[in-house]
XYZ file of N, CA and C in Angstrom:
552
model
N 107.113 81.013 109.404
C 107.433 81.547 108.093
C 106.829 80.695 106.983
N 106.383 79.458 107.454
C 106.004 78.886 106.427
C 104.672 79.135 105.555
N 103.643 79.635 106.515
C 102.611 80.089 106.118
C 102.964 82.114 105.981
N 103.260 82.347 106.097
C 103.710 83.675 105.970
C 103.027 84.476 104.796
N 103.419 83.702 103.847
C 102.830 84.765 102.408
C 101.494 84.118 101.556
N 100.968 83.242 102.901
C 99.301 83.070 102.588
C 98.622 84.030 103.777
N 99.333 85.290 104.167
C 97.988 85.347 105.203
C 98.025 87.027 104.619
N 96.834 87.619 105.081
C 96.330 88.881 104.601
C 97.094 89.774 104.740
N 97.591 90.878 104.093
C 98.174 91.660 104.136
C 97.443 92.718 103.749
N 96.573 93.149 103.373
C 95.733 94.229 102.824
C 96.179 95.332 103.372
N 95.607 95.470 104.801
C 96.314 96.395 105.925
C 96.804 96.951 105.731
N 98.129 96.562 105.318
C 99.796 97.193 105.529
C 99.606 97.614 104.011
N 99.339 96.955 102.798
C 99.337 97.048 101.466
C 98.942 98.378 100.942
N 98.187 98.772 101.791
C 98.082 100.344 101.214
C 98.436 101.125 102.237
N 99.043 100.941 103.572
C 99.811 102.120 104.644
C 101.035 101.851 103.525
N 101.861 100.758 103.432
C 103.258 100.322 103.333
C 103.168 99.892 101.918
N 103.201 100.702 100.761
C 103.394 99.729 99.150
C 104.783 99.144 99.231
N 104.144 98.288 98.801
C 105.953 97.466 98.359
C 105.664 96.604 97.272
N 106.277 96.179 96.206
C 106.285 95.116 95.038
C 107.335 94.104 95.252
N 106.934 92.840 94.058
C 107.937 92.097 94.633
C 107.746 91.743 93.101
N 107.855 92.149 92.573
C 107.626 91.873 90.587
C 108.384 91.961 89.840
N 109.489 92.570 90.243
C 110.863 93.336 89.276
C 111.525 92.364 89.281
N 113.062 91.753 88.239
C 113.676 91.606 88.108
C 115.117 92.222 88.018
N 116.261 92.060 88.045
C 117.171 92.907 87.817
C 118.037 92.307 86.234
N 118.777 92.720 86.248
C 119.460 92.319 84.634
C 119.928 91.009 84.537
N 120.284 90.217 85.988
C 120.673 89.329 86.070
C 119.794 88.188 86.266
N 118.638 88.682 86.673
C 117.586 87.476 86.876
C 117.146 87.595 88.582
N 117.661 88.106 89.233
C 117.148 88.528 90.422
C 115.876 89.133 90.840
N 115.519 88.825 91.759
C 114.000 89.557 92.201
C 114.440 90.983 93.240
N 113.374 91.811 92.733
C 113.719 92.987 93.241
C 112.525 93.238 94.035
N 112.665 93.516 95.539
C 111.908 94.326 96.111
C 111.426 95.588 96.452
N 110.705 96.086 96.254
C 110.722 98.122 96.359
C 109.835 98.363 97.276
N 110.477 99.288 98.046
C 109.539 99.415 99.259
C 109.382 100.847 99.241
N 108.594 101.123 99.070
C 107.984 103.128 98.551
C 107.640 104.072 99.934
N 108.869 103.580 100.923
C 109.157 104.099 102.530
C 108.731 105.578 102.527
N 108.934 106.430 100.997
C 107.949 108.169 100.970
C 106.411 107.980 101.503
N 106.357 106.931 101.314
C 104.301 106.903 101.618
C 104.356 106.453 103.345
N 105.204 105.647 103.733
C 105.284 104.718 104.839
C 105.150 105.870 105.843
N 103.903 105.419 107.235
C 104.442 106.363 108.133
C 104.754 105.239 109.850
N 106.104 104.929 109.753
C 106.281 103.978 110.553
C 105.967 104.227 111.954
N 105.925 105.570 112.742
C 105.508 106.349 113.741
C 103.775 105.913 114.208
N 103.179 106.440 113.437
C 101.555 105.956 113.058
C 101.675 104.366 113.475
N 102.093 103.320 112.636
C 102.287 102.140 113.090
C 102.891 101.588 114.563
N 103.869 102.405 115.505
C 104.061 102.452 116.572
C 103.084 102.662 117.459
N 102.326 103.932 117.408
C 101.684 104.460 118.025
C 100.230 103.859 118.142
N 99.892 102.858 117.261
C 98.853 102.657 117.079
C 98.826 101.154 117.246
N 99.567 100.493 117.665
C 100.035 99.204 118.446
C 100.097 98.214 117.302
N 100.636 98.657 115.776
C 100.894 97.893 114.667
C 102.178 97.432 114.581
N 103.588 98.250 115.165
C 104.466 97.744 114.617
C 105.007 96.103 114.337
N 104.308 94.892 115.154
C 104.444 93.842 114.832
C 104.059 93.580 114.129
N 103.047 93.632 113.433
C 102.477 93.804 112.150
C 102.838 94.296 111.384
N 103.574 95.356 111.473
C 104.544 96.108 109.954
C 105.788 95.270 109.836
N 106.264 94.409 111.339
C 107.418 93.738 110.895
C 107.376 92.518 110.373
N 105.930 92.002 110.807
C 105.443 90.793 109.952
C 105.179 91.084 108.544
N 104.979 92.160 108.105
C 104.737 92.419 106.615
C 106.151 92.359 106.046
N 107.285 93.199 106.515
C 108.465 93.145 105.838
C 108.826 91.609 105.946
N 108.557 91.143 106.912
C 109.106 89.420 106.798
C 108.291 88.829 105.469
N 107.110 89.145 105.219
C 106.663 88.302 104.069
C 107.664 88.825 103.260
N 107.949 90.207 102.767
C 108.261 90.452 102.276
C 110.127 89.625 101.249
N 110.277 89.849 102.210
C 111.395 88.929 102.077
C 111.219 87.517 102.164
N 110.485 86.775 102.524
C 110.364 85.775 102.510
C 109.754 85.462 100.639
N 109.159 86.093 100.290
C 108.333 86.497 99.372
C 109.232 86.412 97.643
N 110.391 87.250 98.407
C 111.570 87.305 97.047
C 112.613 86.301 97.222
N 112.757 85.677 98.197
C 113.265 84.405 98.849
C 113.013 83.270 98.189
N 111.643 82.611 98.112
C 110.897 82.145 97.140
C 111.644 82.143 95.740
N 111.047 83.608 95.481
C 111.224 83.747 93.891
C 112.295 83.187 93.669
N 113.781 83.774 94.410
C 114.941 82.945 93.913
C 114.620 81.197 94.006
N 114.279 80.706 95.296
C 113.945 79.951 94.932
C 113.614 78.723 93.521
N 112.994 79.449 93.224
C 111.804 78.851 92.303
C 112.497 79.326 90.814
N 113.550 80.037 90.696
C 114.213 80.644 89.641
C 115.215 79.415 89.860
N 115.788 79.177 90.992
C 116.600 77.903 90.737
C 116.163 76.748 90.367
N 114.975 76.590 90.452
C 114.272 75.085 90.185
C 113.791 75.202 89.166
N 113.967 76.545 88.193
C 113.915 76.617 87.092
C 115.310 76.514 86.065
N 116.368 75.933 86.645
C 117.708 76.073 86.298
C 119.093 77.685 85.841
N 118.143 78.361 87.041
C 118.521 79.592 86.472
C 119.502 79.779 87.323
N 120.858 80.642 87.133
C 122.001 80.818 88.221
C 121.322 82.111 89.355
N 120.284 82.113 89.793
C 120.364 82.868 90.707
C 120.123 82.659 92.456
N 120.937 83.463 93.315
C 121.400 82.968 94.428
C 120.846 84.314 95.763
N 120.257 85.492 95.295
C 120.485 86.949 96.158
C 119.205 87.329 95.417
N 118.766 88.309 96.024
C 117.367 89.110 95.964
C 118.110 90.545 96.265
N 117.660 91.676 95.484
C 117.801 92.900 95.357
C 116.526 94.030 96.825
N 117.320 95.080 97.213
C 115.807 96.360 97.663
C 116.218 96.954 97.030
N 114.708 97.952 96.745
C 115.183 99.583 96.080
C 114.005 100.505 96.960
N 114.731 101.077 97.822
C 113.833 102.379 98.594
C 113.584 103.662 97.963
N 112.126 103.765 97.920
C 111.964 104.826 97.579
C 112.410 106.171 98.483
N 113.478 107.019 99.125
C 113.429 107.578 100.432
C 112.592 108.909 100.299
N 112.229 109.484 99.226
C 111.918 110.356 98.956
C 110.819 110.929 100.140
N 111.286 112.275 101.043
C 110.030 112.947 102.320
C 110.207 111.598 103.277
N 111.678 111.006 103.472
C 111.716 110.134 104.853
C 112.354 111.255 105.771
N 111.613 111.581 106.794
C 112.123 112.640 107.959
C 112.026 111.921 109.385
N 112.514 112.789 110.446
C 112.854 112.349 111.586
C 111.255 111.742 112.598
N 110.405 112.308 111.768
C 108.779 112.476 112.679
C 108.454 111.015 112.382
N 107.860 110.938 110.603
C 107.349 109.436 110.936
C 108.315 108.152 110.504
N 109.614 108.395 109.845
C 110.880 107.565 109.918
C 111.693 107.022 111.236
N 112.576 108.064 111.442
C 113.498 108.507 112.239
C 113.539 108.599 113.629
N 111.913 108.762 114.152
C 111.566 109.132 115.108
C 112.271 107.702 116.468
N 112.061 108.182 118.174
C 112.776 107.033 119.003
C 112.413 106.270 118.772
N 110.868 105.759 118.964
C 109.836 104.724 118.453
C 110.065 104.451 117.462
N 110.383 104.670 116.164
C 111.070 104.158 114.792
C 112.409 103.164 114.490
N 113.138 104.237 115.147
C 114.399 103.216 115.159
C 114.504 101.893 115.547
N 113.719 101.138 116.931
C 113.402 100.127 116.545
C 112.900 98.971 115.606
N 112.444 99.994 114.721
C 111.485 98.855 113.676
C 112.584 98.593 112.901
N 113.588 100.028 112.612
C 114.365 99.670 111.265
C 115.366 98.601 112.073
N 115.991 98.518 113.258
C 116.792 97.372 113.461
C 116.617 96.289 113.489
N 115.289 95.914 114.436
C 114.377 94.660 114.135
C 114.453 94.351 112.225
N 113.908 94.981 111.640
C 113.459 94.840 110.336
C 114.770 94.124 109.631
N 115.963 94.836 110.036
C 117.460 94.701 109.287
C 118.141 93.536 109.851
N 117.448 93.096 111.423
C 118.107 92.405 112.021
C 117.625 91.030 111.312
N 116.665 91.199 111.695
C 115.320 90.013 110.614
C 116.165 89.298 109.071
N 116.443 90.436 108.517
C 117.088 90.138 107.555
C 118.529 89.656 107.147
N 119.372 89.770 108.156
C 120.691 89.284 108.533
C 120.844 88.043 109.135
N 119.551 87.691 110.217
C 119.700 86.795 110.970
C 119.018 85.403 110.267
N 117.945 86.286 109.379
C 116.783 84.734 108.484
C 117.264 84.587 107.294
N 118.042 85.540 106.536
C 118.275 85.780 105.183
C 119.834 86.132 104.843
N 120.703 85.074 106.001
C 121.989 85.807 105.757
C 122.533 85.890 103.954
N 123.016 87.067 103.869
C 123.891 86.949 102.405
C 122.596 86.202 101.525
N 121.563 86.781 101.286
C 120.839 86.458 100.507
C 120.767 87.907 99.893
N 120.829 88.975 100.382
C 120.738 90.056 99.951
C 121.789 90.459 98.815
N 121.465 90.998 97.280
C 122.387 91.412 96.763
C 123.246 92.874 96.920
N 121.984 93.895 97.021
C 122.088 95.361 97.277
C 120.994 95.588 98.157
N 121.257 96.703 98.514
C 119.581 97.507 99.608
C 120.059 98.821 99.113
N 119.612 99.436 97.743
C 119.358 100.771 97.123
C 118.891 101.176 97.634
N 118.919 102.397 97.929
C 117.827 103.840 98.828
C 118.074 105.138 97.441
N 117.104 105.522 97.021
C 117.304 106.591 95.969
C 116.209 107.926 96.478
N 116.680 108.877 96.504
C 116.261 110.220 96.380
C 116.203 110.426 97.921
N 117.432 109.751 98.510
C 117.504 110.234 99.867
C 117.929 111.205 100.682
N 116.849 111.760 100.806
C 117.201 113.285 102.347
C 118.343 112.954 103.081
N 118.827 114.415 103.950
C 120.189 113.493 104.659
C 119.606 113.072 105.976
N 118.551 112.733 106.265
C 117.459 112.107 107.323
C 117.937 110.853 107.196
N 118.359 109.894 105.856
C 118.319 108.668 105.618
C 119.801 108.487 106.224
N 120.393 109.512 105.671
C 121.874 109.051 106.175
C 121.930 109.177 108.021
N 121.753 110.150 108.409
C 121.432 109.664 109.856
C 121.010 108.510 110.332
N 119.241 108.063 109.776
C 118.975 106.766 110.265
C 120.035 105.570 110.034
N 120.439 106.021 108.950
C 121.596 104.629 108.462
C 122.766 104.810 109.344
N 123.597 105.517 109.613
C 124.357 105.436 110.671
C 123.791 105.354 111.986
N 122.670 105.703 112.409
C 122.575 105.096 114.035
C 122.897 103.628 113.874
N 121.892 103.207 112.700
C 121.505 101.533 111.946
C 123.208 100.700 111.802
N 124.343 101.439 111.630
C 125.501 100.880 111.642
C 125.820 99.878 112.516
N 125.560 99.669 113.981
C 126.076 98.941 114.831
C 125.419 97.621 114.701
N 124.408 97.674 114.344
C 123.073 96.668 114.227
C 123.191 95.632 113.114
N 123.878 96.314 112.076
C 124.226 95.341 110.675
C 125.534 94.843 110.479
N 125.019 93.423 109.387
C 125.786 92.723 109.615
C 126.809 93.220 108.733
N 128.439 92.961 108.431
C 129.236 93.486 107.393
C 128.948 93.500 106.137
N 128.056 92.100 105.896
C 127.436 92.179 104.356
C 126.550 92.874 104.331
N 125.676 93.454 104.824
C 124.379 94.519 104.472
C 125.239 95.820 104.708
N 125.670 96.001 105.498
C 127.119 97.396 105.229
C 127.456 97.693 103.919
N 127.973 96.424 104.001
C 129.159 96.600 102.436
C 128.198 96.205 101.076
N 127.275 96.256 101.165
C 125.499 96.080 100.219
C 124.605 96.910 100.122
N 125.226 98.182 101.021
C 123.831 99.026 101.082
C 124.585 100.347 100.176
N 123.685 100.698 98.915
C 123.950 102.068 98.516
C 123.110 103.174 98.614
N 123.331 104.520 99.093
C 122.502 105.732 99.188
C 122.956 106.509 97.958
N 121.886 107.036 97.330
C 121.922 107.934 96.745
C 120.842 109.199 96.773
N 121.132 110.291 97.221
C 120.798 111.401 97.088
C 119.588 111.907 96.293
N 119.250 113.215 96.074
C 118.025 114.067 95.446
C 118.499 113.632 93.979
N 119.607 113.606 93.895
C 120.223 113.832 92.276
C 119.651 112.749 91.585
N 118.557 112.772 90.596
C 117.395 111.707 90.459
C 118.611 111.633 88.810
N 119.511 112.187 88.282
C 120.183 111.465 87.468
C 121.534 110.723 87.986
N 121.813 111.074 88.945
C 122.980 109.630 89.517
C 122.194 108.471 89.673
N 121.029 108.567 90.226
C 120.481 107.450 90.903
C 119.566 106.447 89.843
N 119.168 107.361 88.446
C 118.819 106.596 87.857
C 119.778 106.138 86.620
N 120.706 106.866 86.992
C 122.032 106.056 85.843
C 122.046 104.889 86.296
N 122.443 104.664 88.037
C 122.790 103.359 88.419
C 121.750 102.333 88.538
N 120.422 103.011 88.546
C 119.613 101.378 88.637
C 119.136 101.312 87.267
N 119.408 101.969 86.099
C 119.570 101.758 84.596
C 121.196 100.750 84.525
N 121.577 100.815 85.272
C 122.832 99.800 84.801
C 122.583 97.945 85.739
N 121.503 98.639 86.501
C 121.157 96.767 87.196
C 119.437 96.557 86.883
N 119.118 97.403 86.809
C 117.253 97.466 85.996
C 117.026 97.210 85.051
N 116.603 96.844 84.063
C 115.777 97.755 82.689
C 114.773 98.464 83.179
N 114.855 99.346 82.650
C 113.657 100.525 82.698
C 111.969 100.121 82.557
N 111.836 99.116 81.716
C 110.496 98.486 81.978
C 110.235 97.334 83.120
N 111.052 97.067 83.967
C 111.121 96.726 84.929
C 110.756 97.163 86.624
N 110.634 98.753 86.056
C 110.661 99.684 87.310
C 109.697 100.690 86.801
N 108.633 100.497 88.272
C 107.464 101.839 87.947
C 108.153 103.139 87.858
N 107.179 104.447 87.704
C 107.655 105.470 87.384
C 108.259 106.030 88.220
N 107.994 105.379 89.997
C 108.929 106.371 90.867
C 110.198 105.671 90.775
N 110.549 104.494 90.718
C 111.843 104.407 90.310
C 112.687 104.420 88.979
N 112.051 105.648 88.346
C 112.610 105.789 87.042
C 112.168 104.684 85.804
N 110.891 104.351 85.837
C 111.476 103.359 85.081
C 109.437 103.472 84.215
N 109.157 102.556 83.354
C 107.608 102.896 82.912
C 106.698 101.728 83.070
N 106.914 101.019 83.841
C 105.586 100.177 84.693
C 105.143 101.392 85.185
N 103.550 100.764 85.017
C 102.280 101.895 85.580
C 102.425 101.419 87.241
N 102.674 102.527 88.202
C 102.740 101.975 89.651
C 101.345 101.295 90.282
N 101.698 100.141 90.762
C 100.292 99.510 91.347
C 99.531 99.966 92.629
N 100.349 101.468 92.949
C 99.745 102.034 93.923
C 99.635 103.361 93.990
């Protein structure tokens, strides 16, 4: 992990967008992972998935840091934020048998390297595909990523009331409601 977020990622950078640029209201780093573009199936099939799980590890390792480095800047922050884009996550290239592994690995990764570092894991404009994957995903997580994870639905004004109450809006590209130009 130590070298982790010096090595190439290009690859994955345009299968898998994700940012690690946002802040939240509190000073937190926000990760967004734009899982509508992601086709995690493709990455199975094509003998990548260690490689997609090495990308989510930078990933987190990545906003890990940031807090980091926000503390050594004297700032009170302690947790790193996700915000999923779920928007067109279905059973084929999400959901699929070959899939479900990645998301437990991926979650497990994150419970086991990053306990309670997590503040929230937002999912917005989620199909009820997401809620399935998330309940198989129940047994696998730990009580704090349970009791941390919020879904919200198509209803693109619930979902952007609530990350208008932990966002600012110039904080968040346009798919998550918000008017940063998206970097992808």
């Amino acid at each position: 992990m130590d070298t982790i977020c010096y090595e190439n990622f290009d690859d994955m950078i345009r299968e898998f967008p994700t940012t690690t640029d946002t802040f939240d209201k509190e000073g937190r780093p926000v990760g967004t992972l734009d899982v509508s573009q992601w086709n995690i199936r493709n990455a199975v099939i094509t003998g990548r998935a260690q490689r997609l799980l090495r990308y989510t590890n930078m990933l987190m390792e990545n906003v890990t840091r940031q807090v980091l480095e926000r503390q050594k800047n004297k700032l009170n922050v302690t947790q790193w934020t996700v915000v999923m884009n779920a928007e067109g996550v279905n059973m084929i290239n999400h959901g699929c048998r070959a899939c479900i592994p990645i998301w437990v690995q991926f979650m497990a990764s994150m419970d086991n390297n990053y306990p309670e570092w997590l503040h929230e894991f937002i999912a917005i404009d989620a199909p009820l595909t997401v809620y399935t994957i998330v309940r198989i995903l129940q047994p696998f997580l730990s009580r704090h990523t349970r009791e941390h994870m919020r879904l919200f639905g198509t209803d693109s004004q619930n979902w952007r009331r609530y990350l208008d109450s932990k966002i600012s809006r110039d904080q968040r590209s346009e798919v998550y409601g918000g008017f940063k130009k998206s970097p992808y």
